[in-house]
Coordinates of C-alpha atoms in Angstrom, one line a residue:
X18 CA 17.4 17.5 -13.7
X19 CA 20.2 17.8 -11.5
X20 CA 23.4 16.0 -11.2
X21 CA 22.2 14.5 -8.0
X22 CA 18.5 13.9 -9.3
X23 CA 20.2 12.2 -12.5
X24 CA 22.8 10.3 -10.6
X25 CA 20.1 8.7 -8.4
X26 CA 17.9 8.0 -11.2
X27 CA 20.8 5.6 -13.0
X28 CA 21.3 3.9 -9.9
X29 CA 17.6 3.5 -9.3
X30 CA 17.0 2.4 -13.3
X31 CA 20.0 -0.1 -12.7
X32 CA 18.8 -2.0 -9.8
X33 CA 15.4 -2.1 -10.6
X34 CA 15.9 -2.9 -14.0
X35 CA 18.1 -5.9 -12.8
X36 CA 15.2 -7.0 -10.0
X37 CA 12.8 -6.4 -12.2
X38 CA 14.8 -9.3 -15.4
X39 CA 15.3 -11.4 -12.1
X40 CA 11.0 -11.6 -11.2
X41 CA 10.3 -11.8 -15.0
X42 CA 12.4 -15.1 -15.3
X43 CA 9.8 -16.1 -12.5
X44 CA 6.6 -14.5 -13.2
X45 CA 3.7 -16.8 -14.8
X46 CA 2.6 -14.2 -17.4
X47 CA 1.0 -16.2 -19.4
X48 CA 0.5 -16.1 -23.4
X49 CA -1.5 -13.7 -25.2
X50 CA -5.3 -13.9 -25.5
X51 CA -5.6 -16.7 -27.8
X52 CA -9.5 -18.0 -29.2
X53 CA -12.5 -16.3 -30.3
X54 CA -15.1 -17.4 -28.3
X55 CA -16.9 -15.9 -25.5
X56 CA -17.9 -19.7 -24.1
X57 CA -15.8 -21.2 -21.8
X58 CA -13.3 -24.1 -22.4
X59 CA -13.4 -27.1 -20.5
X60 CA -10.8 -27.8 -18.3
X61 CA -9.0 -30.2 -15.8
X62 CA -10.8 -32.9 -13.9
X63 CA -12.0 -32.8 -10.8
X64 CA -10.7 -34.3 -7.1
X65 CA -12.3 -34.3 -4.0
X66 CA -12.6 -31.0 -2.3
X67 CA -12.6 -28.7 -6.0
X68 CA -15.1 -27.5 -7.9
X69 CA -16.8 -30.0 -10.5
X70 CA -15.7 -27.6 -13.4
X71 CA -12.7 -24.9 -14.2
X72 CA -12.7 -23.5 -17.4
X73 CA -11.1 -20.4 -19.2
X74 CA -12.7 -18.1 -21.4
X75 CA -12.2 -15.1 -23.3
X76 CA -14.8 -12.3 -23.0
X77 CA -15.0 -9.3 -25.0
X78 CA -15.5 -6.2 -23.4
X79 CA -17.9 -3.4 -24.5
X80 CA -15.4 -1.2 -26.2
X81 CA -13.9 -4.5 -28.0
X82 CA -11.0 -5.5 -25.7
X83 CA -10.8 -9.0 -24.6
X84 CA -10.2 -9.9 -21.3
X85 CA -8.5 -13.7 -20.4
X86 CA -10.9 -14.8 -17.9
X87 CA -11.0 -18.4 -15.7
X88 CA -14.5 -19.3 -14.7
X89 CA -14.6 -22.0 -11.3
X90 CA -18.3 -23.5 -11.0
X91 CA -19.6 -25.1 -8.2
X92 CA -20.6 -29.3 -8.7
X93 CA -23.7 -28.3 -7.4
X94 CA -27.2 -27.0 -8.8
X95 CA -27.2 -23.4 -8.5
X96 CA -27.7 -20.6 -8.5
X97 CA -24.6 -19.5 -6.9
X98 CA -23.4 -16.1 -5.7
X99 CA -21.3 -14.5 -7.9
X100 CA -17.6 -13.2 -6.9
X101 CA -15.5 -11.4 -9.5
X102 CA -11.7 -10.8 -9.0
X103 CA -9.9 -8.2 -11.5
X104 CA -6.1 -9.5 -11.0
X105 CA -3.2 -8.0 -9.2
X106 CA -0.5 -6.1 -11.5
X107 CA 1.8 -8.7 -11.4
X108 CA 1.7 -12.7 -11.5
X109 CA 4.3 -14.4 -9.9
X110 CA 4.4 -17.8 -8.3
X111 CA 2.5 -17.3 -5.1
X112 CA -0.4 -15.9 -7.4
X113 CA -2.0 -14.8 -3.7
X114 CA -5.1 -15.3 -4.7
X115 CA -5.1 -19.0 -6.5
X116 CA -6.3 -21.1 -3.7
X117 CA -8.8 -18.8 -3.1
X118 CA -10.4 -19.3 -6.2
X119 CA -11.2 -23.1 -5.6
X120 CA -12.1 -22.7 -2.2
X121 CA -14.4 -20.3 -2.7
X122 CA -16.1 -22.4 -5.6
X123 CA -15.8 -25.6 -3.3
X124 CA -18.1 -23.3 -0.5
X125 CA -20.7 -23.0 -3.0
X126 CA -19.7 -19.4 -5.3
X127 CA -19.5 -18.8 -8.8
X128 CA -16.0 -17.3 -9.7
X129 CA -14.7 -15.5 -12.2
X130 CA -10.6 -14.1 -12.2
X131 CA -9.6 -12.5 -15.0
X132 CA -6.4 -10.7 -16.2
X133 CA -7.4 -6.9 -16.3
X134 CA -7.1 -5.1 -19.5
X135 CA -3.5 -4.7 -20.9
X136 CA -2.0 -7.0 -18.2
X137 CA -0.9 -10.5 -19.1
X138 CA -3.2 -12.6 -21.4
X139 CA -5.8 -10.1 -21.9
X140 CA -5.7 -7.5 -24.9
X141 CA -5.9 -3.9 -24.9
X142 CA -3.8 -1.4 -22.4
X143 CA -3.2 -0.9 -18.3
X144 CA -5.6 1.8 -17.3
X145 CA -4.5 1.9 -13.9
X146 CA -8.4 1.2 -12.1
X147 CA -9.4 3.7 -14.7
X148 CA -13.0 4.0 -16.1
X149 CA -12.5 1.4 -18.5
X150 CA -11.2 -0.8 -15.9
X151 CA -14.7 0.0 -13.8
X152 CA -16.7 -1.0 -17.0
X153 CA -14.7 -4.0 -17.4
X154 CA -15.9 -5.7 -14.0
X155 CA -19.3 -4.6 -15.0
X156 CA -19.3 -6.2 -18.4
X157 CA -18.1 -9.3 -16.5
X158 CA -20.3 -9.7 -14.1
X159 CA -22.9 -9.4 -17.0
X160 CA -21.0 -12.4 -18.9
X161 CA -21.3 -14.2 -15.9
X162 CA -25.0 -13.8 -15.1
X163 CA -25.9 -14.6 -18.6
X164 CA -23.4 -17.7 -18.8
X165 CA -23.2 -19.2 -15.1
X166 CA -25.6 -20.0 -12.7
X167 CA -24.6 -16.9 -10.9
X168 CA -27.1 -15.7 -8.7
X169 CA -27.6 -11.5 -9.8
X170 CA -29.0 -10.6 -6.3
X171 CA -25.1 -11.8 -4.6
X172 CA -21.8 -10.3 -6.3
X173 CA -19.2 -9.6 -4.3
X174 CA -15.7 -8.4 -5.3
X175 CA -12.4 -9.9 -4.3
X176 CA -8.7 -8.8 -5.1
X177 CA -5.7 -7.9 -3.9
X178 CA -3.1 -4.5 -4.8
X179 CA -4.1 -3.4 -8.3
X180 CA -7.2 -5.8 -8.6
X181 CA -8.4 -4.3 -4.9
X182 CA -8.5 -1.1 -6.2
X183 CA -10.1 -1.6 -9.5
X184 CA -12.8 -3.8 -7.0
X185 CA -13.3 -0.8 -4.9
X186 CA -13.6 1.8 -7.7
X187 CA -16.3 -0.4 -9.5
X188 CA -18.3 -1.3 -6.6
X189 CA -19.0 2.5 -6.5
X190 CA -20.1 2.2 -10.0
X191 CA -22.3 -0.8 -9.9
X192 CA -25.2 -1.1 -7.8
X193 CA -25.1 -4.9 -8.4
X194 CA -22.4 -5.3 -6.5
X195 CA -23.4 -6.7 -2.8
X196 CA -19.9 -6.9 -0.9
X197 CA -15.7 -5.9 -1.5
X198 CA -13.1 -7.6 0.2
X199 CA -10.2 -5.3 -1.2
X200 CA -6.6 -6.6 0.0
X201 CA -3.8 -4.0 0.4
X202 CA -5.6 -1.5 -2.3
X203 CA -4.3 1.7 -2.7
X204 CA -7.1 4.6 -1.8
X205 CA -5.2 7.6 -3.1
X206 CA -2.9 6.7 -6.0
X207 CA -1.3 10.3 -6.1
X208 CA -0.1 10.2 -2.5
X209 CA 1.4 6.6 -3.4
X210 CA 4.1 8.4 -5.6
X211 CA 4.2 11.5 -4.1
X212 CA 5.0 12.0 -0.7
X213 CA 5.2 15.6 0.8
X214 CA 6.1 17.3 -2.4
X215 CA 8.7 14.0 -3.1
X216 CA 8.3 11.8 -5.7
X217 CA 9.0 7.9 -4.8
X218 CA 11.1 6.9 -7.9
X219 CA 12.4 3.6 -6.7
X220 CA 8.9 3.0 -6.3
X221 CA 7.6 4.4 -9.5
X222 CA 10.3 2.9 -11.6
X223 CA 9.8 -0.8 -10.1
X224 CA 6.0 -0.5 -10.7
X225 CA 6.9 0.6 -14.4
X226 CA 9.3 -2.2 -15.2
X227 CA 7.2 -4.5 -14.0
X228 CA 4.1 -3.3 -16.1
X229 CA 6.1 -2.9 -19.2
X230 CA 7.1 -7.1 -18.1
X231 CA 3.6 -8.2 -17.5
X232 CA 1.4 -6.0 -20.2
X233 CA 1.1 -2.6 -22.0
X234 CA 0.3 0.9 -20.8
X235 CA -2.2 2.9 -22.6
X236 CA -0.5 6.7 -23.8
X237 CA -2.1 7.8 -20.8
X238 CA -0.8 5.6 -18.1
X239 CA 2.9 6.4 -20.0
X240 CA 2.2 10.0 -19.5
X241 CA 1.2 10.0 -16.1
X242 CA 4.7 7.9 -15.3
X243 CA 6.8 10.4 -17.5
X244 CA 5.3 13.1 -16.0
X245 CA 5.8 12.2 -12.5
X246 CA 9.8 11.4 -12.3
X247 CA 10.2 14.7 -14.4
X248 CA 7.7 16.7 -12.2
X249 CA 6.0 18.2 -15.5
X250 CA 2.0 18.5 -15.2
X251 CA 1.8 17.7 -11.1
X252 CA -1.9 19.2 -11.8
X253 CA -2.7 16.8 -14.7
X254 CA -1.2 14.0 -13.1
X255 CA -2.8 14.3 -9.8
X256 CA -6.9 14.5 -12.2
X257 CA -5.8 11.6 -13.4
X258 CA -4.7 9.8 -10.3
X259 CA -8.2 11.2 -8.6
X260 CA -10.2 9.2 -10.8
X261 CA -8.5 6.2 -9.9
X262 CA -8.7 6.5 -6.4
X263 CA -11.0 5.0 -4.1
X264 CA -11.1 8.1 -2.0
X265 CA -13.0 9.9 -4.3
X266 CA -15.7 7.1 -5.0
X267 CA -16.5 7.4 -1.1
X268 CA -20.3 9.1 -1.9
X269 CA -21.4 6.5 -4.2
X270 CA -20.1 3.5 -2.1
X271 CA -21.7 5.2 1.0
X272 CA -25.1 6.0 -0.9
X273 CA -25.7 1.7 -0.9
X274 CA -23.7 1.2 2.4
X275 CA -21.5 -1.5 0.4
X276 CA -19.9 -3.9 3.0
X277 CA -16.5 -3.1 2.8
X278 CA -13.6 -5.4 4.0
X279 CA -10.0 -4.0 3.6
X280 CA -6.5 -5.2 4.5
X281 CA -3.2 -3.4 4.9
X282 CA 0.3 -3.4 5.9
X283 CA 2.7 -0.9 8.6
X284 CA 5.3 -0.9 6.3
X285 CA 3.8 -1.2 2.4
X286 CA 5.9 1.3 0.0
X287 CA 3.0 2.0 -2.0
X288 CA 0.2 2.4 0.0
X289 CA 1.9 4.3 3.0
X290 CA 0.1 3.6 6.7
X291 CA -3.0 5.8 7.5
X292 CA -4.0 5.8 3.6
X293 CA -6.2 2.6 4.0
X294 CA -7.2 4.1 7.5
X295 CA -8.8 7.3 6.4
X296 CA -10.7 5.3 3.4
X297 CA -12.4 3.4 6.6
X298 CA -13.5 6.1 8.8
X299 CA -15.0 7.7 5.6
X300 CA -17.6 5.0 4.7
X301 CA -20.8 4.4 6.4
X302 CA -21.8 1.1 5.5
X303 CA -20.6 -2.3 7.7
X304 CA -16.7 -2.5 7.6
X305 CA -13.6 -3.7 8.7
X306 CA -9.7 -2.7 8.3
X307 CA -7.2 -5.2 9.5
X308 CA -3.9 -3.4 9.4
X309 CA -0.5 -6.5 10.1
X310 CA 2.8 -5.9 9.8
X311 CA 4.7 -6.1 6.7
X312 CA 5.1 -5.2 2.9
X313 CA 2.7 -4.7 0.2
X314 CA 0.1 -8.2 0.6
X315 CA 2.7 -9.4 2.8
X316 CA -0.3 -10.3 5.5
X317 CA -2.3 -11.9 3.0
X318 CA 0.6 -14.0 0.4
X319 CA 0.7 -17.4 0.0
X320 CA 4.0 -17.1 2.1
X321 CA 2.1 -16.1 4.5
X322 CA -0.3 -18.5 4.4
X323 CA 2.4 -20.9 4.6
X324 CA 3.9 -19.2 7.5
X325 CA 0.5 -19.4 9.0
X326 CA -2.0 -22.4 7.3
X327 CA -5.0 -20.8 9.4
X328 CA -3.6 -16.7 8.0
X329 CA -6.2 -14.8 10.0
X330 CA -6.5 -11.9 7.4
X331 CA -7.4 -14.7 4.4
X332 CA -9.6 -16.1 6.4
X333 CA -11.1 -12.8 7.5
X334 CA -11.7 -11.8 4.1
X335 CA -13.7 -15.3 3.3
X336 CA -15.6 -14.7 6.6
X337 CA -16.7 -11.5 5.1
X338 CA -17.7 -13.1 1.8
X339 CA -19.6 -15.5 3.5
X340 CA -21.6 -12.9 5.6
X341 CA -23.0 -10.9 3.1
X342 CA -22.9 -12.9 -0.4
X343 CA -24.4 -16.5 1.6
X344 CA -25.9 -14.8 4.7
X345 CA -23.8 -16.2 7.5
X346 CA -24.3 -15.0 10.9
X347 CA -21.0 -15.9 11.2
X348 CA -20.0 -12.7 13.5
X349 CA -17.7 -11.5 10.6
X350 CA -19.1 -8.0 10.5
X351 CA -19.5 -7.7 14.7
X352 CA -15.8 -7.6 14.7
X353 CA -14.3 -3.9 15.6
X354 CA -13.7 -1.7 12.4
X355 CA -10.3 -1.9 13.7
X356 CA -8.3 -5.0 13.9
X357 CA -4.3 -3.9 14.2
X358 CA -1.3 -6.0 14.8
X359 CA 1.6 -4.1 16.3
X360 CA 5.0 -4.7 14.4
X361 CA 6.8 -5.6 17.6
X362 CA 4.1 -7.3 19.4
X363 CA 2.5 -10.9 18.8
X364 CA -1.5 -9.8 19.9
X365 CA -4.2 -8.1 18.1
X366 CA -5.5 -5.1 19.1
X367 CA -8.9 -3.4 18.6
X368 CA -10.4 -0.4 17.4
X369 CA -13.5 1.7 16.7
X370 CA -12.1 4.2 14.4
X371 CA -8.8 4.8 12.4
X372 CA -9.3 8.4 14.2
X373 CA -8.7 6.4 17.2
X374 CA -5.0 5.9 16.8
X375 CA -4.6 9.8 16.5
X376 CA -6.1 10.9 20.0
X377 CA -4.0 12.6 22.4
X378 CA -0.6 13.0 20.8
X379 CA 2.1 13.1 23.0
X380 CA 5.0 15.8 22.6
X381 CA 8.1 13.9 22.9
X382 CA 11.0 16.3 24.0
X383 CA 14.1 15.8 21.8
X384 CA 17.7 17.5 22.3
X385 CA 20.7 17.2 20.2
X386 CA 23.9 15.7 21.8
X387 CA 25.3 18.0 24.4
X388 CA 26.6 20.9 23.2
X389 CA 25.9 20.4 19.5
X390 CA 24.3 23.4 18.1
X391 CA 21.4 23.0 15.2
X392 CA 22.3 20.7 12.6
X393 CA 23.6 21.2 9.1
X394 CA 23.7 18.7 6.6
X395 CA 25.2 18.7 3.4
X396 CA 22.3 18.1 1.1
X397 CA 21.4 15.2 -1.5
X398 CA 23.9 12.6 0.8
X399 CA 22.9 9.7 2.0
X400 CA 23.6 8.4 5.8
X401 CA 23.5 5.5 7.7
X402 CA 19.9 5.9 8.4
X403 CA 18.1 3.9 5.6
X404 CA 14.7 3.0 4.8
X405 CA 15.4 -0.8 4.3
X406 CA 16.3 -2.3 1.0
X407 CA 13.6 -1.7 -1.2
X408 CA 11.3 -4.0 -2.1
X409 CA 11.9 -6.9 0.5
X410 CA 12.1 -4.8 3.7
X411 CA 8.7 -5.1 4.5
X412 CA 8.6 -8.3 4.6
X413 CA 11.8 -8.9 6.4
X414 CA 10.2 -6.2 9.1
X415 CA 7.1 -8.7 9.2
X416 CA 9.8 -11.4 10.4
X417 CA 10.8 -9.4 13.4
X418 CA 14.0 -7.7 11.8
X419 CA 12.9 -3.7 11.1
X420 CA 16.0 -1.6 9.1
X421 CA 18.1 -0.9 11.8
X422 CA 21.4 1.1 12.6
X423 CA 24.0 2.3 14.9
X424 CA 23.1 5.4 16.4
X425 CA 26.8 6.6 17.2
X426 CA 27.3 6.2 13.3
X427 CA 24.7 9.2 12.7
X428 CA 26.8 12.2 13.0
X429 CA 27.0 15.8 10.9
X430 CA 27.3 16.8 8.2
X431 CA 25.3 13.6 7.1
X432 CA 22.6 13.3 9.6
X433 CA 21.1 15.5 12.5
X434 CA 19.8 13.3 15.4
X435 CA 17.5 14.8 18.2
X436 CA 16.9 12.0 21.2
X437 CA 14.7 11.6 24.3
X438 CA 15.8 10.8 27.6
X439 CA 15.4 7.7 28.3
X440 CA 11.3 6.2 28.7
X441 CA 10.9 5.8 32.7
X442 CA 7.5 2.9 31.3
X443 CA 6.7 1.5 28.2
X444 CA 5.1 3.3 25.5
X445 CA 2.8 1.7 22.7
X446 CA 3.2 4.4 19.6
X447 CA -0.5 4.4 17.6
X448 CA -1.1 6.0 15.1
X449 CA 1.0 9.1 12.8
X450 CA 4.4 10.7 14.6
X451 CA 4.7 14.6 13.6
X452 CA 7.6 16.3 12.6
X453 CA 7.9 20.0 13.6
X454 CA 10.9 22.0 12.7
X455 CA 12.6 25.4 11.2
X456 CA 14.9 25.0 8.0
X457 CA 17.5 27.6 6.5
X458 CA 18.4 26.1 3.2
X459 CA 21.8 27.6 0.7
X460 CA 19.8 26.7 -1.8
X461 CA 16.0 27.4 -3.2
X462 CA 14.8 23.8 -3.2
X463 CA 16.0 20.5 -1.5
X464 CA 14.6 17.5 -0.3
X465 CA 15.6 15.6 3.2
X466 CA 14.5 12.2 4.7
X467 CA 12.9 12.0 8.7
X468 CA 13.3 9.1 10.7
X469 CA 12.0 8.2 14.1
X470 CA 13.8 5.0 15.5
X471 CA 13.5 3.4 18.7
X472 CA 17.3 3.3 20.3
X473 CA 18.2 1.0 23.2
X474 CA 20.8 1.4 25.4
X475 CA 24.0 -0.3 23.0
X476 CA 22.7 2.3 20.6
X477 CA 20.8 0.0 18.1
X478 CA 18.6 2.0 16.4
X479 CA 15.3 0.5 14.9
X480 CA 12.9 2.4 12.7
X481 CA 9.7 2.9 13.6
X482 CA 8.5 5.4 11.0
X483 CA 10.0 7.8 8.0
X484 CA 9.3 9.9 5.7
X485 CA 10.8 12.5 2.6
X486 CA 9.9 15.9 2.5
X487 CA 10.9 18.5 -0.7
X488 CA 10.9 22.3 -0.9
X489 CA 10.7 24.1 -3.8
X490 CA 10.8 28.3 -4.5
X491 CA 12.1 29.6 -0.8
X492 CA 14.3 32.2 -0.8
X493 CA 17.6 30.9 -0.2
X494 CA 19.4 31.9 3.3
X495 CA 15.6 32.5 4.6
X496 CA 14.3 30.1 7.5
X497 CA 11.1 28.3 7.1
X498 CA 8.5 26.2 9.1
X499 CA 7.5 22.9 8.3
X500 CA 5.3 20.9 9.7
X501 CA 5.1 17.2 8.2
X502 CA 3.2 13.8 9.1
X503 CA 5.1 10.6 9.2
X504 CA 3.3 7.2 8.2
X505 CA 1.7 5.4 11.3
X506 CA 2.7 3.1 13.1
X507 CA 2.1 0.2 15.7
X508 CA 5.0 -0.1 17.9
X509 CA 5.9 -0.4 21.5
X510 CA 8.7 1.3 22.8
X511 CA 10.3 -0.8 26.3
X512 CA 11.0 1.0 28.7
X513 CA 14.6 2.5 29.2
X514 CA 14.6 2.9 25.2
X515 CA 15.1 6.5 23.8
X516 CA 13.2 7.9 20.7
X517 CA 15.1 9.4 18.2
X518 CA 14.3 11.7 15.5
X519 CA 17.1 11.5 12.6
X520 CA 17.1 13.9 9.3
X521 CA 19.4 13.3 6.4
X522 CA 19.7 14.4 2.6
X523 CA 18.3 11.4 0.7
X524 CA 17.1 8.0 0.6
X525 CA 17.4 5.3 -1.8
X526 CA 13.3 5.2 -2.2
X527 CA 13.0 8.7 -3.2
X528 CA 14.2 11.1 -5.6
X529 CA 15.9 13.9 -4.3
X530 CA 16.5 18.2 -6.1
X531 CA 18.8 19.2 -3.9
X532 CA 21.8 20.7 -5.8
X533 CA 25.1 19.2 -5.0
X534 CA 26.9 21.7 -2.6
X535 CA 24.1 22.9 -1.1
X536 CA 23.3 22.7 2.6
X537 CA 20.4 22.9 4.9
X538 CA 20.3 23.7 8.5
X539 CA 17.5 22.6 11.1
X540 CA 16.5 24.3 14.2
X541 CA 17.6 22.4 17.4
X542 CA 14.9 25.0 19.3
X543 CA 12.3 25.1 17.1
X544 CA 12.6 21.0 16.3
X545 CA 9.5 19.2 17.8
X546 CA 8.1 15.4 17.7
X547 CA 4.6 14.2 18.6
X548 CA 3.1 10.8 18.8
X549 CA 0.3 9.1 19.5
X550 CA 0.6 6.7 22.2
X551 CA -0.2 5.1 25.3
X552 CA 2.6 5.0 28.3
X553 CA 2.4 2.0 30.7

């Protein structure tokens, strides 16, 4: 590891470590799976409005492992459709999900949430949507047939983050399975720790320390995590991560034409923008993506229910549930695929196709600042172009603040900076910005950071998209292309603003091998963006 690769991994240790001791104090984890019995326990009484019984149980899975389960029945005479939700990798207070579960029991379903394996009260070890994690929802939609008055013809699945993947993976698996309503899943687990050749180690760390808080990781799941911040076995990790990803289960899910809801945010760390997207235009049965602005679940928390009592992607979800699981022509399926809120704009937009968004790319000419030949940056330094503080910037983004800087602060040997002249009508950005450009590096590998921001004229400098990119085994001294997407986005430029296209040597999310005292140079001539948008 180099010295810049280790210094960056203390710091990152250190501050998640220290987020990660400050969530724990608040997370509801629960205690260990206590009881032997499969039944279900009584439990608190009943007001008006909630179901007439919520128990918990423990259920033990095929291979042993018993899974915490609470089981919400309807007051009346069933049977009921069924929905299962597999639980999100960490519990904290606004449990996004709770409400849910007595709502949905007070509209007339059977539900069952359970812990998955190796997280919180249940036993065994975090298989990360594995196979055994895919057998588990099977083996508890089977408790719950033989135990509820669950109706077997109506099973839908409904989580959010980890659970939403599991749901998705295991709706492929099961043919019982009627409908998914899959909240901020992640569809290619891989690509959500490794991002053009750089591995996201704030990230990776953060979702380690909190898995190591809320449960135990099988030898496997340990492996995958060691293997990935030292860059050992890329091959075997990325097998692994395949089977856990809901992009490879596309043929199965397509072969029943499971209804598919799915919700997402712009600026989500772990599932970066387009991900979710791609997933959609892939299946073939009904479905619907609404993409909003914000962090991972930020659309669909209870803060931001609270924010907004009527949250339109909550509800959305429910709709869906309601469509195929108790046959409501309630219109929830003759939306668009589509349904997008822009970051910067209060309205909601619509869409046939994720593919949509890409049509038509725009070249955006950029220039350096008069006079300033190409660029060279002293690698593995950071500059004043940021990311956002990691893990609350989404969510501060969704409030109408975006990371932001001061464009005259960007300067060499820190950061490059290509602008536009200034837009002579509005633009509305849709979809993935491209970065084309020519590097000469002193070095053999290195990794740098691109960001397009949106600049108005007292040089405040919003972001609007980034993204790391690492090379490894060039020739030193020796120029080469690159060509590299940038997550999408949904944002309107006003008119009069400039775009502006900013590479640096590191970011705070990502974990950089550039040796200290190296340098890289970029292009100024052979440095091009594109974006999808509209002008107007």
């Amino acid at each position: 590891m180099s010295d810049v690769r280790a210094s960056h991994h203390r710091r990152r240790t250190a501050s998640v470590a220290l987020l990660a001791s400050v969530m724990a104090v608040h997370a509801t984890a629960g205690p260990a799976v206590a009881g032997e019995s499969d039944a279900p326990a009584t439990g608190s009484a009943v007001r008006d409005g909630e179901p007439a019984s919520v128990s918990s149980a423990t259920l033990t899975m095929r291979d042993g492992t018993r899974i915490a389960a609470d089981v919400y029945v309807p007051a009346s005479a069933g049977p009921h459709p069924l929905i299962v939700m597999p639980g999100a990798w960490w519990s904290m207070p606004q449990d996004v999900l709770l409400d849910d579960k007595r709502q949905l029991a007070g509209a007339g379903y059977v539900v069952v949430a359970y812990d998955p394996r190796g997280l919180r009260r249940s036993g065994g070890a975090i298989d990360m949507a594995g196979p055994l994690d895919v057998a588990d929802v099977s083996d508890v939609i089977t408790w719950a047939l033989a135990r509820t008055p669950a109706d077997g013809r109506r099973i839908g699945l409904y989580s959010s983050s980890y659970g939403a993947a599991v749901s998705l993976n295991a709706a492929a698996h099961d043919a019982r399975v009627t409908a998914v309503a899959a909240l901020c899943p992640w569809t290619d687990l891989f690509d959500s720790f490794v991002r053009n050749g750089t591995y996201a180690g704030t990230l990776a760390t953060f979702q380690a320390a909190i898995g190591a808080l809320n449960g135990r990781m099988s030898p496997r799941t340990r492996q995958a995590f060691a293997d990935l911040e030292s860059g050992g076995d890329r091959a075997g990790v990325r097998s692994w991560a395949l089977e856990r990803s809901p992009r490879a289960q596309v043929d199965a899910l397509n072969a029943r034409r499971t209804p598919v809801f799915m919700a997402g945010e712009r600026s989500d760390p772990l599932v970066p923008a387009g991900q979710t997207g791609r997933l959609l235009d892939r299946l073939e049965g009904p479905k619907q993506l609404w993409m909003s602005p914000g962090g991972h679940g930020d659309s669909s928390s209870r803060e931001a229910a609270l924010l907004q009592p009527r949250n339109p992607v909550r509800s959305q979800a429910k709709r869906w549930l309601d469509r195929f699981l108790l046959g409501r022509p309630n219109g929830a399926d003759r939306l668009a695929p589509l349904m997008l809120r822009p970051r910067n704009a209060n309205r909601l937009e619509t869409y046939p196709s994720w593919s949509a968004l890409e049509r038509s790319p725009l070249d955006v000419p950029v220039r350096t600042s008069p006079g300033e030949r190409s660029p060279r940056l002293l690698a593995g330094l950071d500059s004043p172009a940021d990311s956002g503080p990691f893990p609350v910037a989404g969510l501060v983004d969704s409030l109408g603040l975006p990371p932001a800087t001061a464009a005259p602060l960007l300067l060499p040997p820190l950061a490059g900076v290509w602008r536009s002249a200034p837009l002579s009508a509005p633009w509305a950005l849709r979809g993935s910005p491209r970065l084309r450009t020519r590097v000469t590096s002193t070095a053999d590998r290195g990794t740098f950071v691109a960001y397009l921001y949106d600049v108005d004229g007292l040089g405040t400098a919003r972001l609007i998209s980034h993204a790391p990119y690492t090379f490894t085994g060039v020739a030193a001294g020796t120029p080469f292309a690159v060509d590299m997407p940038l997550p999408a986005t949904a944002w309107d430029v006003a008119r009069g603003h400039r775009l502006a296209l900013v590479v640096d040597g590191g970011d705070h999310r990502y974990t950089s091998v550039s040796p200290l005292g190296s340098a890289m140079t970029f292009s100024a001539a052979d440095t091009h963006v594109s974006v999808p948008s509209r002008t107007g």
